[in-house]
Amino acid sequence: RPFDLLGESKGGFQGSGAVLVCREVFWDFPTLGVTMEPIPPVSSTASPQHGEPVTKTGSDGGIRSGSSCASRASSSGQTTLATVHDKYTLTEQVIGVGPEISVVKRAVQRHSGKHVAVKTIAKDKCTERVRVVVTREVSVGKSLAPHPNIVPIYEVFESTRSVYLVMEEADCDLCDLLEERGPLCEEDAAGLFIQIATGLDAMHRMGFVHRDVKPENILITNGAMAKICDFGLCKSFDPALPDSANPLKTVCGSRLYMAPEVLLGKPYSKACDVWGAAIVLCIMLTNAPPFDPALSPPLLVEAIASYRYELAGAAWEDVS
């Protein structure tokens, strides 16, 4: 496992009692009267469930590809949209579960034997808000250029019941790693933090703000590589313009990791990702956030907005 390659020096992977602090995703649309920006549907054509083929014929009798699914030609000149099951063998090994509507399982590409992860999203459980988030994740994930610190989305399939995202396989996310091993030594935390910062910088240069940086959205792969994932709250912007010309307004993210200006409903920029990454660094070093997660939502927002935190106490004794 990748984190076995990391050190176990003093202050490193020792002890237990990890604090679970990053499972909540927060939208405050009704209160602030803002909405997620509209984007197009995942695709205009849905392929059938496995075992329910649908065929399409192009105007010239040849192949016409579906917008979100691979296709293959039949002997009659028609095109059958390939399902995820045609190209991948999905195992029953669950490696991640989303909030009620999604599950991530290990899978194997049939022709190559390559191991991947397949995120299955149940369409009948998607609210309009969730549909926007899922569509955004697909759109951004397919738009991002390849980068060693960003999880790629290889393919997207859509059936009458589900959307399938085929992604790079990881061993765990950073949240699971910290739950199992406890706080990291400074050397290991610095190594992962540099990779997280590098991935975010690449996203910003490509014109995307992540807006939900937290341990759960950082995957750990072979060789202790950190990779940013989950692009459902991303927003595009023009990186050639100054931040003042690209104000973001939607209040979204995970409350414990949201920058003060975001929580207060003020215009913000890609700097919100830097704030989130700094909170992640504190958690990697101490297994606890700088703000008390036990506070009620109003008090937590007040503490973050007033920068009321302390980098002190027993958890910080081994941190230089």
PDB file of C-alpha atoms in Angstrom, residues 31-211:
ATOM      1  CA  THR A  31     -29.980  31.537   2.668  1.00  0.00           C
ATOM      2  CA  LEU A  32     -27.833  33.533   0.278  1.00  0.00           C
ATOM      3  CA  GLY A  33     -30.035  33.325  -2.795  1.00  0.00           C
ATOM      4  CA  VAL A  34     -27.357  31.998  -5.130  1.00  0.00           C
ATOM      5  CA  THR A  35     -27.391  29.043  -7.508  1.00  0.00           C
ATOM      6  CA  MET A  36     -24.885  26.810  -9.207  1.00  0.00           C
ATOM      7  CA  GLU A  37     -24.060  28.020 -12.705  1.00  0.00           C
ATOM      8  CA  PRO A  38     -26.011  26.018 -15.340  1.00  0.00           C
ATOM      9  CA  ILE A  39     -24.087  23.697 -17.627  1.00  0.00           C
ATOM     10  CA  PRO A  40     -25.175  21.261 -20.361  1.00  0.00           C
ATOM     11  CA  PRO A  41     -26.423  17.726 -19.596  1.00  0.00           C
ATOM     12  CA  VAL A  42     -23.939  14.861 -19.376  1.00  0.00           C
ATOM     13  CA  SER A  43     -24.974  13.710 -22.826  1.00  0.00           C
ATOM     14  CA  SER A  44     -27.818  13.850 -25.256  1.00  0.00           C
ATOM     15  CA  THR A  45     -27.867  10.090 -25.727  1.00  0.00           C
ATOM     16  CA  ALA A  46     -28.124   7.435 -23.053  1.00  0.00           C
ATOM     17  CA  SER A  47     -26.974   3.915 -23.752  1.00  0.00           C
ATOM     18  CA  PRO A  48     -29.002   1.018 -22.360  1.00  0.00           C
ATOM     19  CA  GLN A  49     -28.348  -1.051 -19.309  1.00  0.00           C
ATOM     20  CA  HIS A  50     -26.079  -4.036 -19.858  1.00  0.00           C
ATOM     21  CA  GLY A  51     -27.967  -6.563 -21.948  1.00  0.00           C
ATOM     22  CA  GLU A  52     -30.304  -3.960 -23.517  1.00  0.00           C
ATOM     23  CA  PRO A  53     -28.475  -2.850 -26.697  1.00  0.00           C
ATOM     24  CA  VAL A  54     -29.639   0.107 -28.741  1.00  0.00           C
ATOM     25  CA  THR A  55     -28.460   0.712 -32.289  1.00  0.00           C
ATOM     26  CA  LYS A  56     -27.970   3.916 -34.228  1.00  0.00           C
ATOM     27  CA  THR A  57     -27.298   4.402 -37.913  1.00  0.00           C
ATOM     28  CA  GLY A  58     -25.545   7.419 -39.395  1.00  0.00           C
ATOM     29  CA  SER A  59     -26.950   9.240 -42.418  1.00  0.00           C
ATOM     30  CA  ASP A  60     -24.381   7.488 -44.600  1.00  0.00           C
ATOM     31  CA  GLY A  61     -25.152   4.082 -43.091  1.00  0.00           C
ATOM     32  CA  GLY A  62     -21.834   4.121 -41.250  1.00  0.00           C
ATOM     33  CA  ILE A  63     -20.746   4.637 -37.660  1.00  0.00           C
ATOM     34  CA  ARG A  64     -22.123   7.502 -35.595  1.00  0.00           C
ATOM     35  CA  SER A  65     -20.634   7.788 -32.124  1.00  0.00           C
ATOM     36  CA  GLY A  66     -22.705   8.530 -29.049  1.00  0.00           C
ATOM     37  CA  SER A  67     -21.801  11.684 -27.176  1.00  0.00           C
ATOM     38  CA  SER A  68     -20.751   9.975 -23.961  1.00  0.00           C
ATOM     39  CA  CYS A  69     -20.276   6.326 -24.837  1.00  0.00           C
ATOM     40  CA  ALA A  70     -17.924   4.285 -26.947  1.00  0.00           C
ATOM     41  CA  SER A  71     -19.429   2.647 -30.023  1.00  0.00           C
ATOM     42  CA  ARG A  72     -18.883  -0.375 -32.217  1.00  0.00           C
ATOM     43  CA  ALA A  73     -20.100  -1.214 -35.720  1.00  0.00           C
ATOM     44  CA  SER A  74     -22.332  -4.204 -36.437  1.00  0.00           C
ATOM     45  CA  SER A  75     -22.356  -6.242 -39.641  1.00  0.00           C
ATOM     46  CA  SER A  76     -25.467  -4.373 -40.813  1.00  0.00           C
ATOM     47  CA  GLY A  77     -23.688  -1.028 -40.791  1.00  0.00           C
ATOM     48  CA  GLN A  78     -25.414   0.067 -37.601  1.00  0.00           C
ATOM     49  CA  THR A  79     -23.663   1.368 -34.509  1.00  0.00           C
ATOM     50  CA  THR A  80     -24.272  -0.168 -31.095  1.00  0.00           C
ATOM     51  CA  LEU A  81     -23.349   2.020 -28.155  1.00  0.00           C
ATOM     52  CA  ALA A  82     -20.935   0.087 -25.958  1.00  0.00           C
ATOM     53  CA  THR A  83     -21.819  -0.232 -22.298  1.00  0.00           C
ATOM     54  CA  VAL A  84     -19.372  -0.018 -19.435  1.00  0.00           C
ATOM     55  CA  HIS A  85     -19.768  -3.788 -19.010  1.00  0.00           C
ATOM     56  CA  ASP A  86     -18.580  -4.372 -22.582  1.00  0.00           C
ATOM     57  CA  LYS A  87     -15.234  -2.763 -21.846  1.00  0.00           C
ATOM     58  CA  TYR A  88     -14.746  -3.324 -18.107  1.00  0.00           C
ATOM     59  CA  THR A  89     -15.296  -6.090 -15.582  1.00  0.00           C
ATOM     60  CA  LEU A  90     -16.722  -4.479 -12.451  1.00  0.00           C
ATOM     61  CA  THR A  91     -15.847  -6.237  -9.215  1.00  0.00           C
ATOM     62  CA  GLU A  92     -17.882  -6.150  -6.016  1.00  0.00           C
ATOM     63  CA  GLN A  93     -15.012  -4.524  -4.121  1.00  0.00           C
ATOM     64  CA  VAL A  94     -16.272  -1.140  -2.953  1.00  0.00           C
ATOM     65  CA  ILE A  95     -13.525   1.448  -2.495  1.00  0.00           C
ATOM     66  CA  GLY A  96     -15.676   4.509  -1.948  1.00  0.00           C
ATOM     67  CA  VAL A  97     -19.252   5.544  -1.250  1.00  0.00           C
ATOM     68  CA  GLY A  98     -20.718   8.945  -2.046  1.00  0.00           C
ATOM     69  CA  PRO A  99     -23.671  10.648  -0.378  1.00  0.00           C
ATOM     70  CA  GLU A 100     -26.537   8.232  -1.158  1.00  0.00           C
ATOM     71  CA  ILE A 101     -26.272   8.303  -4.945  1.00  0.00           C
ATOM     72  CA  SER A 102     -22.840   6.949  -5.870  1.00  0.00           C
ATOM     73  CA  VAL A 103     -20.486   4.072  -5.225  1.00  0.00           C
ATOM     74  CA  VAL A 104     -16.924   3.503  -6.449  1.00  0.00           C
ATOM     75  CA  LYS A 105     -15.782  -0.042  -7.236  1.00  0.00           C
ATOM     76  CA  ARG A 106     -12.620  -1.582  -8.557  1.00  0.00           C
ATOM     77  CA  ALA A 107     -12.786  -2.756 -12.168  1.00  0.00           C
ATOM     78  CA  VAL A 108     -10.554  -4.290 -14.823  1.00  0.00           C
ATOM     79  CA  GLN A 109     -10.332  -3.200 -18.444  1.00  0.00           C
ATOM     80  CA  ARG A 110     -11.149  -6.285 -20.495  1.00  0.00           C
ATOM     81  CA  HIS A 111      -8.689  -5.923 -23.364  1.00  0.00           C
ATOM     82  CA  SER A 112      -5.658  -4.802 -21.342  1.00  0.00           C
ATOM     83  CA  GLY A 113      -6.192  -6.115 -17.815  1.00  0.00           C
ATOM     84  CA  LYS A 114      -5.572  -2.606 -16.469  1.00  0.00           C
ATOM     85  CA  HIS A 115      -7.062  -1.910 -13.036  1.00  0.00           C
ATOM     86  CA  VAL A 116      -9.301   1.154 -12.792  1.00  0.00           C
ATOM     87  CA  ALA A 117     -11.973   2.612 -10.534  1.00  0.00           C
ATOM     88  CA  VAL A 118     -15.551   3.009 -11.753  1.00  0.00           C
ATOM     89  CA  LYS A 119     -17.848   5.498 -10.057  1.00  0.00           C
ATOM     90  CA  THR A 120     -21.499   4.546 -10.554  1.00  0.00           C
ATOM     91  CA  ILE A 121     -24.082   7.292 -10.041  1.00  0.00           C
ATOM     92  CA  ALA A 122     -27.757   6.348  -9.734  1.00  0.00           C
ATOM     93  CA  LYS A 123     -29.740   8.694 -11.974  1.00  0.00           C
ATOM     94  CA  ASP A 124     -33.087   8.095 -10.254  1.00  0.00           C
ATOM     95  CA  LYS A 125     -31.657   9.473  -6.996  1.00  0.00           C
ATOM     96  CA  CYS A 126     -30.203  12.622  -8.545  1.00  0.00           C
ATOM     97  CA  THR A 127     -31.854  15.884  -7.614  1.00  0.00           C
ATOM     98  CA  GLU A 128     -31.390  18.791 -10.006  1.00  0.00           C
ATOM     99  CA  ARG A 129     -28.626  20.146  -7.796  1.00  0.00           C
ATOM    100  CA  VAL A 130     -26.814  16.799  -7.785  1.00  0.00           C
ATOM    101  CA  ARG A 131     -27.263  16.496 -11.558  1.00  0.00           C
ATOM    102  CA  VAL A 132     -25.477  19.814 -11.988  1.00  0.00           C
ATOM    103  CA  VAL A 133     -22.625  18.654  -9.745  1.00  0.00           C
ATOM    104  CA  VAL A 134     -22.272  15.324 -11.582  1.00  0.00           C
ATOM    105  CA  THR A 135     -22.367  17.019 -14.974  1.00  0.00           C
ATOM    106  CA  ARG A 136     -19.744  19.500 -13.862  1.00  0.00           C
ATOM    107  CA  GLU A 137     -17.491  16.699 -12.603  1.00  0.00           C
ATOM    108  CA  VAL A 138     -17.682  14.988 -15.996  1.00  0.00           C
ATOM    109  CA  SER A 139     -17.169  18.208 -17.950  1.00  0.00           C
ATOM    110  CA  VAL A 140     -14.191  19.405 -15.916  1.00  0.00           C
ATOM    111  CA  GLY A 141     -12.632  15.961 -15.542  1.00  0.00           C
ATOM    112  CA  LYS A 142     -12.625  15.463 -19.303  1.00  0.00           C
ATOM    113  CA  SER A 143     -11.315  19.002 -19.907  1.00  0.00           C
ATOM    114  CA  LEU A 144      -8.297  18.892 -17.603  1.00  0.00           C
ATOM    115  CA  ALA A 145      -4.988  18.167 -19.286  1.00  0.00           C
ATOM    116  CA  PRO A 146      -3.094  15.110 -17.982  1.00  0.00           C
ATOM    117  CA  HIS A 147      -1.154  15.878 -14.811  1.00  0.00           C
ATOM    118  CA  PRO A 148       0.531  13.542 -12.291  1.00  0.00           C
ATOM    119  CA  ASN A 149      -1.306  15.175  -9.367  1.00  0.00           C
ATOM    120  CA  ILE A 150      -4.809  15.214 -10.871  1.00  0.00           C
ATOM    121  CA  VAL A 151      -7.008  12.116 -11.124  1.00  0.00           C
ATOM    122  CA  PRO A 152      -7.930  11.586 -14.786  1.00  0.00           C
ATOM    123  CA  ILE A 153     -11.385  10.545 -15.987  1.00  0.00           C
ATOM    124  CA  TYR A 154     -10.678   8.042 -18.753  1.00  0.00           C
ATOM    125  CA  GLU A 155     -14.186   7.417 -20.059  1.00  0.00           C
ATOM    126  CA  VAL A 156     -17.817   8.221 -19.309  1.00  0.00           C
ATOM    127  CA  PHE A 157     -20.738   5.881 -19.960  1.00  0.00           C
ATOM    128  CA  GLU A 158     -24.419   6.552 -19.491  1.00  0.00           C
ATOM    129  CA  SER A 159     -27.229   4.008 -19.294  1.00  0.00           C
ATOM    130  CA  THR A 160     -30.926   4.472 -18.682  1.00  0.00           C
ATOM    131  CA  ARG A 161     -30.308   4.071 -14.954  1.00  0.00           C
ATOM    132  CA  SER A 162     -26.752   5.144 -14.208  1.00  0.00           C
ATOM    133  CA  VAL A 163     -23.779   7.276 -15.163  1.00  0.00           C
ATOM    134  CA  TYR A 164     -20.380   5.568 -14.989  1.00  0.00           C
ATOM    135  CA  LEU A 165     -17.102   7.456 -14.593  1.00  0.00           C
ATOM    136  CA  VAL A 166     -13.997   5.382 -15.316  1.00  0.00           C
ATOM    137  CA  MET A 167     -11.055   6.806 -13.390  1.00  0.00           C
ATOM    138  CA  GLU A 168      -7.565   5.995 -12.232  1.00  0.00           C
ATOM    139  CA  GLU A 169      -7.507   3.505  -9.381  1.00  0.00           C
ATOM    140  CA  ALA A 170      -6.146   4.621  -6.013  1.00  0.00           C
ATOM    141  CA  ASP A 171      -5.395   2.751  -2.813  1.00  0.00           C
ATOM    142  CA  CYS A 172      -7.140   5.188  -0.487  1.00  0.00           C
ATOM    143  CA  ASP A 173      -7.887   8.842   0.060  1.00  0.00           C
ATOM    144  CA  LEU A 174      -5.983  11.089   2.438  1.00  0.00           C
ATOM    145  CA  CYS A 175      -8.822  10.991   4.963  1.00  0.00           C
ATOM    146  CA  ASP A 176      -8.647   7.177   5.156  1.00  0.00           C
ATOM    147  CA  LEU A 177      -4.867   7.330   5.428  1.00  0.00           C
ATOM    148  CA  LEU A 178      -5.012   9.683   8.408  1.00  0.00           C
ATOM    149  CA  GLU A 179      -7.753   7.660  10.077  1.00  0.00           C
ATOM    150  CA  GLU A 180      -5.595   4.540   9.876  1.00  0.00           C
ATOM    151  CA  ARG A 181      -2.154   5.934  10.607  1.00  0.00           C
ATOM    152  CA  GLY A 182      -2.611   9.180  12.503  1.00  0.00           C
ATOM    153  CA  PRO A 183      -0.662  12.421  11.892  1.00  0.00           C
ATOM    154  CA  LEU A 184       2.256  12.435   9.478  1.00  0.00           C
ATOM    155  CA  CYS A 185       5.809  13.432  10.199  1.00  0.00           C
ATOM    156  CA  GLU A 186       6.826  16.784   8.735  1.00  0.00           C
ATOM    157  CA  GLU A 187       8.793  15.249   5.875  1.00  0.00           C
ATOM    158  CA  ASP A 188       5.859  13.125   4.701  1.00  0.00           C
ATOM    159  CA  ALA A 189       3.338  15.929   5.155  1.00  0.00           C
ATOM    160  CA  ALA A 190       5.561  18.306   3.192  1.00  0.00           C
ATOM    161  CA  GLY A 191       5.951  15.792   0.371  1.00  0.00           C
ATOM    162  CA  LEU A 192       2.205  15.313  -0.006  1.00  0.00           C
ATOM    163  CA  PHE A 193       1.476  19.021   0.430  1.00  0.00           C
ATOM    164  CA  ILE A 194       3.863  19.956  -2.385  1.00  0.00           C
ATOM    165  CA  GLN A 195       2.033  17.535  -4.672  1.00  0.00           C
ATOM    166  CA  ILE A 196      -1.378  18.918  -3.655  1.00  0.00           C
ATOM    167  CA  ALA A 197      -0.169  22.473  -4.271  1.00  0.00           C
ATOM    168  CA  THR A 198       1.318  21.448  -7.616  1.00  0.00           C
ATOM    169  CA  GLY A 199      -1.967  19.876  -8.709  1.00  0.00           C
ATOM    170  CA  LEU A 200      -3.962  22.939  -7.662  1.00  0.00           C
ATOM    171  CA  ASP A 201      -1.519  25.248  -9.422  1.00  0.00           C
ATOM    172  CA  ALA A 202      -1.941  23.199 -12.599  1.00  0.00           C
ATOM    173  CA  MET A 203      -5.736  23.427 -12.328  1.00  0.00           C
ATOM    174  CA  HIS A 204      -5.517  27.192 -11.833  1.00  0.00           C
ATOM    175  CA  ARG A 205      -3.245  27.564 -14.854  1.00  0.00           C
ATOM    176  CA  MET A 206      -5.804  25.578 -16.872  1.00  0.00           C
ATOM    177  CA  GLY A 207      -8.527  27.955 -15.684  1.00  0.00           C
ATOM    178  CA  PHE A 208     -10.333  25.924 -13.001  1.00  0.00           C
ATOM    179  CA  VAL A 209     -10.945  26.567  -9.295  1.00  0.00           C
ATOM    180  CA  HIS A 210     -11.607  23.375  -7.305  1.00  0.00           C
ATOM    181  CA  ARG A 211     -13.589  24.889  -4.372  1.00  0.00           C
TER     182      ARG A 211
END
